[in-house]
Amino acid sequence: MAYQTTNPYDGKVLEKFTESTAAELETKLARAAACYSAWRTTSFTERRTVLKRAAAIMRERSDEFATLITLEMGKLIDQSRGEVAISAAILDYYADNAEEFLAPQKLDVNKGEAIVESHPVGVLFGVEPWNYPYYQIVRFAAPNLMAGNVVMVKHASNVPQCARAFEKLMEEAGAPAGAYTNLYISKEQVAQVIDDPRIKGVALTGSEAAGAIVAARAGLNLKKTTMELGGSDAFIVLEDADLDEAVKQGVIGRMGNMGQACTASKRFIVVESLADQFLAKFKAALVGFKPGNPMDSKTTLGPLSSQEALDKLLDQIKRALAAGAKADVGGNRLDLPGAFMEPTILTNIEKSNPAYYEEFFGPVALFFRVPDEKAAIALANDSPFGLGGSVFSKDIERAKRVARQIDTGMMFINKPNSTSPELPFGGIKNSGYGRELSSAGIQEFVNKKLIRIE
Ligand code: NAP
């Protein structure tokens, strides 16, 4: 897809961008490699100054950064401001903690000395999605810049202004030319960049399809990757849950970012004794969402990120209904010029229905009723994905026991998935591998080098 800003609220094309020529791409690769040879020797203090300044600028000009998100992918403006705030917090977090996370470790040896040091590996390449246009790139860029690597990013083609704004931000914060490079490149050029010997590692956040292509290409080049892919998180409500709280959190879990989050609550698995009541209250809450301009703080239902995203979701719903599912509420687009989708609940989803194993990237909840806890765990685990999930019960020890049995990278008790700089983020199975954020996120692309003295 060509790089352009199309406002999903009204379908207007606002700005078009040209892709890099081969010569421009080569110049950027060479500049990044040259920058690495100097950046790798800078002190943590020097790197910290750049990241701290970037965080401060994001906060100072929060509205400017937030407006671009809403303009390009339709996020409700208050949620866009929230994304700017957490992006700044991640910059600060790695600025403050990287030195400690990467401190040399002395090993306990019988004789002499053994130390494991953390060294940067070089120029890294990230392929990033549109759903959190700054947060996703900060998760990759902040720890790696602090580790002494430099990064190049191919952002999603529908958020080119956010991509440009972040590159300018890093420049303004004092990052040397080549430390952070935005690339407007084609899929063929993505493959060329992965093949380039100057690139030492590749990170992708996005769909399974893109992940498989990029990981395969990196594998051919024996380059390490991290993959943050899709999810279909279970939201388990046990019979001893606080029903109203579970409904309230379920609405947040499904509707945040208009449902376009990898860790959104997507499969609602409710024990029979609460199922009817949960469904009735959940439905009542979802029909209360008010469509409107996402720039207006009073709007609660914004557009999806693009017309294509809406078409894909409508097609999935059509196939689900044809295979026997029922739309308990919603199921259609709204009669508005933008990419607006009705909040939807699908029930009666049999295992033979394609919807059973698919990720619905929008405000569409899959609802399942189960006889008991054991069946809830079995259903939650019957998924190709393993990203996050939630368990609702007033008995915290019981909820923890259930959480331990769900095959995912993250589980939340009595809350939908959420994120914070210090919490490791990532999945298993088709949701990918590797971790971002926390102390774990900075260890992915460093050389753990042994120095032995006997
Ligand atoms: P996507 O289509 O995979 O796009 C993600 C990025 O990959 C974009 O920059 C895209 O570029 C690029 N891309 C797509 N196909 C490619 C190919 N063949 N070669 C090279 N690059 C390619 O995913 P999306 O629809 O934007 O995002 C939604 C998906 O991301 C969902 O599955 C969601 O769950 C997942 N996600 C996961 C996480 C996580 O942390 N686990 C976080 C957010 C989203 P173009 O835009 O130019 O196509």
Coordinates of N, CA and C in Angstrom, one line a residue, residues 217-326:
R217 N 12.5 -14.4 6.1 CA 13.6 -13.7 5.4 C 14.8 -13.5 6.4
A218 N 14.5 -13.1 7.6 CA 15.6 -13.0 8.6 C 16.3 -14.3 8.8
G219 N 15.5 -15.4 8.9 CA 16.0 -16.7 9.2 C 17.0 -17.1 8.1
L220 N 16.6 -16.8 6.8 CA 17.5 -17.1 5.7 C 18.9 -16.4 5.9
N221 N 18.9 -15.3 6.6 CA 20.1 -14.5 6.8 C 20.7 -14.8 8.2
L222 N 20.1 -15.7 8.9 CA 20.6 -16.1 10.2 C 20.6 -14.9 11.2
K223 N 19.5 -14.1 11.0 CA 19.4 -12.9 11.9 C 18.3 -13.1 12.9
K224 N 18.6 -12.7 14.1 CA 17.7 -12.9 15.2 C 16.5 -12.0 15.0
T225 N 15.3 -12.5 15.4 CA 14.1 -11.7 15.3 C 13.3 -11.7 16.6
T226 N 12.5 -10.7 16.8 CA 11.4 -10.8 17.8 C 10.1 -10.6 17.1
M227 N 9.1 -11.3 17.5 CA 7.8 -11.2 16.8 C 6.7 -10.9 17.8
E228 N 6.0 -9.8 17.6 CA 4.8 -9.5 18.5 C 3.6 -9.5 17.5
L229 N 2.9 -10.6 17.6 CA 1.9 -10.8 16.5 C 0.4 -10.7 17.1
G230 N -0.5 -11.4 16.4 CA -1.9 -11.2 16.8 C -2.3 -12.0 18.1
G231 N -3.5 -11.8 18.5 CA -4.0 -12.5 19.7 C -5.5 -12.6 19.6
S232 N -6.1 -13.5 20.4 CA -7.5 -13.6 20.6 C -7.7 -13.9 22.0
D233 N -7.4 -12.9 22.9 CA -7.4 -13.1 24.3 C -8.7 -13.5 24.9
A234 N -8.6 -14.5 25.8 CA -9.8 -15.0 26.5 C -10.1 -14.1 27.7
F235 N -11.4 -13.9 27.9 CA -11.8 -13.1 29.1 C -12.8 -14.0 29.8
I236 N -12.2 -14.7 30.8 CA -12.9 -15.7 31.5 C -13.7 -15.2 32.7
V237 N -15.0 -15.4 32.8 CA -15.7 -15.0 34.0 C -16.2 -16.2 34.7
L238 N -15.7 -16.4 35.9 CA -16.1 -17.6 36.7 C -17.4 -17.3 37.5
E239 N -18.0 -18.3 38.1 CA -19.3 -18.1 38.7 C -19.2 -17.2 40.0
D240 N -18.0 -17.1 40.5 CA -17.9 -16.3 41.7 C -17.3 -14.9 41.4
A241 N -17.5 -14.4 40.2 CA -17.0 -13.1 39.8 C -17.9 -12.0 40.3
D242 N -17.4 -10.8 40.4 CA -18.3 -9.6 40.6 C -18.8 -9.3 39.2
L243 N -20.1 -9.6 39.0 CA -20.7 -9.5 37.7 C -20.6 -8.1 37.1
D244 N -21.0 -7.1 37.8 CA -21.0 -5.7 37.3 C -19.6 -5.2 36.9
E245 N -18.6 -5.6 37.8 CA -17.3 -5.2 37.6 C -16.7 -5.9 36.3
A246 N -17.1 -7.2 36.2 CA -16.6 -8.0 35.0 C -17.2 -7.4 33.7
V247 N -18.4 -6.9 33.8 CA -19.0 -6.3 32.6 C -18.3 -5.0 32.2
K248 N -18.1 -4.2 33.3 CA -17.5 -2.9 33.1 C -16.1 -3.1 32.5
Q249 N -15.3 -4.0 33.0 CA -13.9 -4.3 32.5 C -14.0 -4.9 31.2
G250 N -15.0 -5.7 30.9 CA -15.1 -6.4 29.6 C -15.3 -5.3 28.5
V251 N -16.1 -4.3 28.8 CA -16.4 -3.3 27.8 C -15.1 -2.5 27.6
I252 N -14.3 -2.2 28.6 CA -13.0 -1.5 28.4 C -12.1 -2.4 27.6
G253 N -12.1 -3.7 27.9 CA -11.2 -4.7 27.3 C -11.5 -4.8 25.8
R254 N -12.8 -4.8 25.4 CA -13.1 -5.0 24.0 C -13.1 -3.7 23.2
M255 N -13.5 -2.6 23.9 CA -13.8 -1.4 23.1 C -12.6 -0.4 23.1
G256 N -11.6 -0.5 23.9 CA -10.4 0.4 23.9 C -9.8 0.4 22.5
N257 N -9.4 1.5 22.0 CA -8.8 1.6 20.7 C -9.8 1.0 19.6
M258 N -11.1 1.1 19.9 CA -12.1 0.6 19.0 C -11.8 -0.9 18.7
G259 N -11.3 -1.6 19.7 CA -11.1 -3.0 19.6 C -9.9 -3.4 18.8
Q260 N -9.1 -2.4 18.3 CA -8.0 -2.7 17.5 C -6.7 -2.8 18.3
A261 N -6.7 -3.8 19.2 CA -5.5 -4.0 20.0 C -5.2 -5.5 20.0
C262 N -3.9 -5.8 19.9 CA -3.5 -7.2 19.9 C -4.0 -7.9 21.2
T263 N -3.9 -7.2 22.3 CA -4.3 -7.7 23.6 C -5.7 -7.3 24.0
A264 N -6.6 -6.9 23.1 CA -8.0 -6.6 23.4 C -8.6 -8.0 23.9
S265 N -9.6 -7.8 24.8 CA -10.4 -9.0 25.2 C -11.3 -9.4 24.0
K266 N -11.1 -10.6 23.4 CA -11.8 -10.9 22.2 C -12.7 -12.1 22.4
R267 N -12.4 -13.1 23.2 CA -13.3 -14.2 23.4 C -13.8 -14.2 24.9
F268 N -15.1 -13.9 25.0 CA -15.7 -13.8 26.4 C -16.2 -15.2 26.7
I269 N -15.6 -15.8 27.7 CA -15.9 -17.2 28.1 C -16.5 -17.1 29.5
V270 N -17.9 -17.3 29.6 CA -18.6 -17.0 30.8 C -19.2 -18.3 31.3
V271 N -19.0 -18.6 32.6 CA -19.6 -19.8 33.2 C -21.1 -19.7 33.2
E272 N -21.8 -20.8 32.9 CA -23.2 -20.8 32.6 C -24.1 -20.0 33.6
S273 N -23.8 -20.2 34.9 CA -24.7 -19.6 35.9 C -24.7 -18.0 35.8
L274 N -23.7 -17.4 35.2 CA -23.7 -15.9 35.0 C -23.9 -15.5 33.6
A275 N -23.9 -16.5 32.7 CA -23.9 -16.2 31.2 C -25.0 -15.2 30.8
D276 N -26.2 -15.6 31.1 CA -27.4 -14.7 30.6 C -27.3 -13.3 31.2
Q277 N -27.0 -13.2 32.4 CA -26.9 -11.9 33.1 C -25.7 -11.1 32.4
F278 N -24.6 -11.8 32.3 CA -23.4 -11.1 31.7 C -23.8 -10.5 30.3
L279 N -24.4 -11.4 29.5 CA -24.6 -11.1 28.1 C -25.6 -9.9 28.1
A280 N -26.7 -9.9 28.9 CA -27.6 -8.8 28.9 C -27.0 -7.5 29.2
K281 N -26.2 -7.5 30.3 CA -25.5 -6.2 30.7 C -24.5 -5.8 29.7
F282 N -23.7 -6.7 29.2 CA -22.7 -6.4 28.2 C -23.3 -5.7 27.0
K283 N -24.4 -6.3 26.5 CA -25.1 -5.8 25.4 C -25.6 -4.4 25.6
A284 N -26.2 -4.2 26.8 CA -26.8 -2.9 27.1 C -25.6 -1.8 27.1
A285 N -24.5 -2.2 27.6 CA -23.3 -1.3 27.6 C -22.9 -1.0 26.2
L286 N -22.8 -2.0 25.4 CA -22.2 -1.7 24.0 C -23.2 -0.9 23.1
V287 N -24.5 -1.0 23.3 CA -25.3 -0.2 22.5 C -25.3 1.3 22.9
G288 N -24.7 1.6 24.1 CA -24.7 3.0 24.5 C -23.6 3.8 23.9
F289 N -22.7 3.2 23.1 CA -21.6 3.9 22.5 C -22.1 4.9 21.5
K290 N -21.5 6.1 21.5 CA -22.0 7.2 20.6 C -21.0 7.6 19.5
P291 N -21.4 7.3 18.3 CA -20.5 7.6 17.2 C -20.3 9.1 17.0
G292 N -19.2 9.5 16.5 CA -18.9 10.9 16.2 C -17.5 11.1 15.8
N293 N -17.1 12.4 15.8 CA -15.8 12.8 15.4 C -14.8 12.4 16.5
P294 N -13.8 11.6 16.2 CA -12.9 11.2 17.2 C -12.0 12.3 17.8
M295 N -12.0 13.5 17.2 CA -11.3 14.7 17.7 C -12.1 15.3 18.9
D296 N -13.4 14.9 19.0 CA -14.3 15.5 20.0 C -14.3 14.5 21.2
S297 N -13.9 15.1 22.4 CA -13.7 14.3 23.6 C -15.0 13.6 24.0
K298 N -16.2 14.1 23.5 CA -17.4 13.5 23.9 C -17.8 12.2 23.1
T299 N -17.1 12.1 22.0 CA -17.4 10.9 21.2 C -16.9 9.6 21.9
T300 N -17.7 8.5 21.9 CA -17.2 7.3 22.5 C -17.0 6.2 21.4
L301 N -17.6 6.4 20.2 CA -17.4 5.4 19.2 C -16.8 6.1 18.0
G302 N -15.5 5.8 17.8 CA -14.8 6.4 16.7 C -14.8 5.5 15.5
P303 N -14.2 5.9 14.4 CA -14.1 5.0 13.2 C -13.0 3.9 13.4
L304 N -13.0 2.9 12.6 CA -11.9 2.0 12.6 C -10.8 2.7 11.8
S305 N -9.6 2.1 11.7 CA -8.4 2.7 11.2 C -8.5 3.1 9.7
S306 N -9.3 2.3 9.0 CA -9.4 2.5 7.5 C -10.6 1.7 7.0
Q307 N -11.0 2.1 5.8 CA -12.1 1.4 5.1 C -11.7 0.0 4.9
E308 N -10.5 -0.3 4.6 CA -10.0 -1.7 4.4 C -10.2 -2.5 5.6
A309 N -9.9 -1.9 6.8 CA -10.0 -2.7 8.1 C -11.5 -3.0 8.3
L310 N -12.3 -2.0 8.0 CA -13.8 -2.2 8.2 C -14.3 -3.3 7.3
D311 N -13.9 -3.3 6.0 CA -14.3 -4.3 5.0 C -13.9 -5.7 5.5
K312 N -12.7 -5.8 6.0 CA -12.2 -7.1 6.4 C -13.0 -7.6 7.6
L313 N -13.3 -6.8 8.5 CA -14.1 -7.2 9.7 C -15.5 -7.6 9.2
L314 N -16.1 -6.8 8.3 CA -17.5 -7.1 7.9 C -17.5 -8.5 7.2
D315 N -16.4 -8.8 6.4 CA -16.3 -10.0 5.7 C -16.2 -11.2 6.7
Q316 N -15.4 -11.0 7.8 CA -15.3 -12.0 8.8 C -16.7 -12.3 9.5
I317 N -17.4 -11.2 9.7 CA -18.7 -11.4 10.4 C -19.7 -12.1 9.4
K318 N -19.6 -11.8 8.2 CA -20.5 -12.4 7.2 C -20.2 -13.9 7.2
R319 N -18.9 -14.3 7.2 CA -18.5 -15.7 7.1 C -18.9 -16.4 8.4
A320 N -18.8 -15.7 9.5 CA -19.2 -16.3 10.8 C -20.7 -16.6 10.9
L321 N -21.5 -15.6 10.4 CA -22.9 -15.8 10.4 C -23.3 -16.9 9.5
A322 N -22.7 -17.0 8.3 CA -23.0 -18.0 7.3 C -22.7 -19.4 7.9
A323 N -21.8 -19.5 8.8 CA -21.4 -20.8 9.4 C -22.2 -21.0 10.7
G324 N -23.2 -20.2 11.0 CA -24.1 -20.5 12.1 C -24.1 -19.6 13.3
A325 N -23.2 -18.6 13.3 CA -23.1 -17.7 14.4 C -24.3 -16.8 14.4
K326 N -24.6 -16.2 15.6 CA -25.7 -15.2 15.6 C -25.2 -13.9 16.1

